[in-house]
């Protein structure tokens, strides 16, 4: 009998926000603990939040990609520009792969979501397209399973662990 999938750390509300095309910042660190940080140009939330993929431009992310390849450690922050609602995820099992044509629908969906978010706060779709511009052959997909989740929305609960899909 197949085992049940692991429970997700995130509520359906968190997942809907994260999957709506929100700002994603990805980070890791080197062996000397020097941080590496980069804006993702796309993301995909899979398997009810148990499997997440973020996309970064190789040409802009050399240090981050080296750090993830070395340590498999990753933190990703998903923040909704129109509300500042923010979730931070951490993993010790991140993996790198080349982006493929199969990723294009997720990248397009992410771009449409960010165009909408940035338009709501006074920046147009042109700004979103410029900020997230990329070539598919320059993208690297970073896949991970979240192990820890934190509410990072500014306010009294900032930094508190998210303890489950309640």
CSV table of C-alpha atoms in Angstrom, one decimal:
chain,number,residue,atom,x,y,z
A,1,UNK,CA,0.0,0.0,0.0
A,2,UNK,CA,1.5,3.4,-1.0
A,3,UNK,CA,2.3,5.7,1.8
A,4,UNK,CA,0.3,8.9,2.3
A,5,UNK,CA,2.1,12.1,1.1
A,6,UNK,CA,3.9,14.1,3.7
A,7,UNK,CA,1.7,16.9,5.2
A,8,UNK,CA,2.4,20.3,3.8
A,9,UNK,CA,3.7,23.1,6.0
A,10,UNK,CA,1.5,25.6,4.4
A,11,UNK,CA,-2.2,26.4,4.4
A,12,UNK,CA,-4.2,26.7,1.2
A,13,UNK,CA,-4.3,30.5,1.8
A,14,UNK,CA,-0.5,30.6,1.9
A,15,UNK,CA,-0.2,28.4,-1.2
A,16,UNK,CA,-2.7,30.6,-3.1
A,17,UNK,CA,-0.7,33.7,-2.3
A,18,UNK,CA,2.6,32.1,-3.3
A,19,UNK,CA,1.2,30.6,-6.5
A,20,UNK,CA,-0.3,34.0,-7.5
A,21,UNK,CA,2.8,35.5,-9.0
A,22,UNK,CA,4.5,37.2,-6.1
A,23,UNK,CA,8.0,38.5,-5.6
A,24,UNK,CA,10.4,35.6,-4.9
A,25,UNK,CA,13.9,36.2,-3.5
A,26,UNK,CA,16.2,33.1,-3.2
A,27,UNK,CA,19.3,32.8,-1.0
A,28,UNK,CA,22.0,30.4,0.2
A,29,UNK,CA,25.4,30.9,1.6
A,30,UNK,CA,29.0,29.8,1.0
A,31,UNK,CA,31.2,27.6,3.2
A,32,UNK,CA,32.3,30.8,4.9
A,33,UNK,CA,28.6,31.8,5.5
A,34,UNK,CA,28.8,34.7,3.1
A,35,UNK,CA,25.2,35.1,1.8
A,36,UNK,CA,24.2,34.8,-1.9
A,37,UNK,CA,20.9,36.3,-2.9
A,38,UNK,CA,19.0,36.6,-6.2
A,39,UNK,CA,15.5,37.5,-7.4
A,40,UNK,CA,13.8,34.6,-9.1
A,41,UNK,CA,12.2,35.2,-12.4
A,42,UNK,CA,9.5,32.6,-11.9
A,43,UNK,CA,8.2,29.9,-9.6
A,44,UNK,CA,6.0,26.9,-9.5
A,45,UNK,CA,4.2,25.4,-6.5
A,46,UNK,CA,3.7,21.7,-6.9
A,47,UNK,CA,2.1,18.8,-5.0
A,48,UNK,CA,0.2,21.0,-2.6
A,49,UNK,CA,3.3,22.9,-1.6
A,50,UNK,CA,5.5,19.9,-1.0
A,51,UNK,CA,7.6,20.5,-4.1
A,52,UNK,CA,8.6,24.0,-5.2
A,53,UNK,CA,10.6,25.2,-8.2
A,54,UNK,CA,12.1,28.7,-8.5
A,55,UNK,CA,13.9,29.9,-11.6
A,56,UNK,CA,16.9,32.2,-11.7
A,57,UNK,CA,19.1,33.5,-14.5
A,58,UNK,CA,22.4,31.7,-14.6
A,59,UNK,CA,24.2,34.8,-15.9
A,60,UNK,CA,23.2,36.8,-12.7
A,61,UNK,CA,23.3,34.0,-10.1
A,62,UNK,CA,26.8,32.4,-10.3
A,63,UNK,CA,27.5,32.6,-6.6
A,64,UNK,CA,24.0,31.5,-5.6
A,65,UNK,CA,24.1,28.5,-7.9
A,66,UNK,CA,27.5,27.5,-6.7
A,67,UNK,CA,26.4,27.7,-3.1
A,68,UNK,CA,23.2,25.7,-3.7
A,69,UNK,CA,25.2,23.1,-5.6
A,70,UNK,CA,27.7,22.8,-2.8
A,71,UNK,CA,25.4,22.8,0.2
A,72,UNK,CA,21.9,22.0,-1.1
A,73,UNK,CA,20.7,24.7,1.4
A,74,UNK,CA,18.2,27.3,0.2
A,75,UNK,CA,15.9,29.9,1.7
A,76,UNK,CA,13.1,31.4,-0.5
A,77,UNK,CA,11.0,34.4,0.4
A,78,UNK,CA,7.6,34.8,-1.3
A,79,UNK,CA,6.2,38.3,-0.8
A,80,UNK,CA,3.0,39.8,-2.2
A,81,UNK,CA,3.9,43.4,-3.2
A,82,UNK,CA,0.3,44.7,-2.8
A,83,UNK,CA,0.0,43.5,0.9
A,84,UNK,CA,3.6,42.8,2.0
A,85,UNK,CA,2.3,39.3,3.1
A,86,UNK,CA,5.4,37.2,3.2
A,87,UNK,CA,6.4,33.6,3.7
A,88,UNK,CA,9.9,32.3,4.1
A,89,UNK,CA,10.7,28.7,3.3
A,90,UNK,CA,13.9,26.8,4.1
A,91,UNK,CA,15.3,23.6,2.7
A,92,UNK,CA,18.5,21.4,3.0
A,93,UNK,CA,17.7,19.4,-0.2
A,94,UNK,CA,17.7,21.9,-3.1
A,95,UNK,CA,18.7,20.6,-6.5
A,96,UNK,CA,19.6,22.3,-9.7
A,97,UNK,CA,18.4,21.4,-13.2
A,98,UNK,CA,18.2,23.2,-16.6
A,99,UNK,CA,15.0,24.9,-17.4
A,100,UNK,CA,13.2,23.3,-20.3
A,101,UNK,CA,10.3,24.1,-22.7
A,102,UNK,CA,8.0,22.3,-20.2
A,103,UNK,CA,8.7,25.1,-17.7
A,104,UNK,CA,7.5,27.9,-20.0
A,105,UNK,CA,3.8,27.7,-18.9
A,106,UNK,CA,4.8,28.2,-15.3
A,107,UNK,CA,7.1,31.1,-16.2
A,108,UNK,CA,4.3,32.8,-18.2
A,109,UNK,CA,1.8,32.3,-15.4
A,110,UNK,CA,4.3,33.8,-12.9
A,111,UNK,CA,4.9,36.8,-15.2
A,112,UNK,CA,1.1,37.4,-15.6
A,113,UNK,CA,0.7,37.3,-11.8
A,114,UNK,CA,3.6,39.7,-11.2
A,115,UNK,CA,2.2,42.1,-13.9
A,116,UNK,CA,-1.1,42.2,-12.0
A,117,UNK,CA,0.6,42.6,-8.6
A,118,UNK,CA,2.9,45.4,-9.7
A,119,UNK,CA,0.0,47.2,-11.6
A,120,UNK,CA,-2.0,47.2,-8.3
A,121,UNK,CA,0.8,49.2,-6.6
A,122,UNK,CA,1.4,51.7,-9.4
A,123,UNK,CA,4.0,50.0,-11.6
A,124,UNK,CA,2.9,48.8,-15.0
A,125,UNK,CA,3.2,45.5,-16.8
A,126,UNK,CA,6.2,46.9,-18.7
A,127,UNK,CA,8.1,47.2,-15.4
A,128,UNK,CA,7.3,43.6,-14.5
A,129,UNK,CA,8.4,42.4,-17.9
A,130,UNK,CA,11.7,44.3,-17.7
A,131,UNK,CA,12.4,43.1,-14.2
A,132,UNK,CA,11.7,39.5,-15.0
A,133,UNK,CA,13.2,39.4,-18.5
A,134,UNK,CA,15.2,36.2,-19.3
A,135,UNK,CA,16.2,33.8,-22.0
A,136,UNK,CA,15.1,30.2,-21.4
A,137,UNK,CA,18.6,28.9,-22.2
A,138,UNK,CA,19.9,31.1,-19.4
A,139,UNK,CA,17.5,29.8,-16.7
A,140,UNK,CA,18.3,27.3,-14.0
A,141,UNK,CA,15.5,25.6,-12.1
A,142,UNK,CA,16.1,25.1,-8.3
A,143,UNK,CA,13.8,22.4,-7.0
A,144,UNK,CA,13.2,21.8,-3.3
A,145,UNK,CA,10.9,20.5,-0.6
A,146,UNK,CA,10.3,23.0,2.2
A,147,UNK,CA,11.4,21.8,5.6
A,148,UNK,CA,10.7,24.9,7.6
A,149,UNK,CA,8.3,27.8,7.0
A,150,UNK,CA,8.1,31.2,8.7
A,151,UNK,CA,5.6,34.1,8.6
A,152,UNK,CA,7.7,37.1,7.6
A,153,UNK,CA,4.8,39.5,7.1
A,154,UNK,CA,5.7,42.8,8.9
A,155,UNK,CA,4.0,42.9,12.2
A,156,UNK,CA,3.8,41.0,15.5
A,157,UNK,CA,3.9,37.5,14.0
A,158,UNK,CA,7.0,38.2,11.8
A,159,UNK,CA,9.5,35.4,12.3
A,160,UNK,CA,7.1,33.0,13.8
A,161,UNK,CA,7.2,29.4,12.5
A,162,UNK,CA,4.3,28.3,10.3
A,163,UNK,CA,3.4,25.0,11.9
A,164,UNK,CA,1.1,23.4,9.4
A,165,UNK,CA,-1.8,23.6,7.0
A,166,UNK,CA,-4.2,24.6,9.7
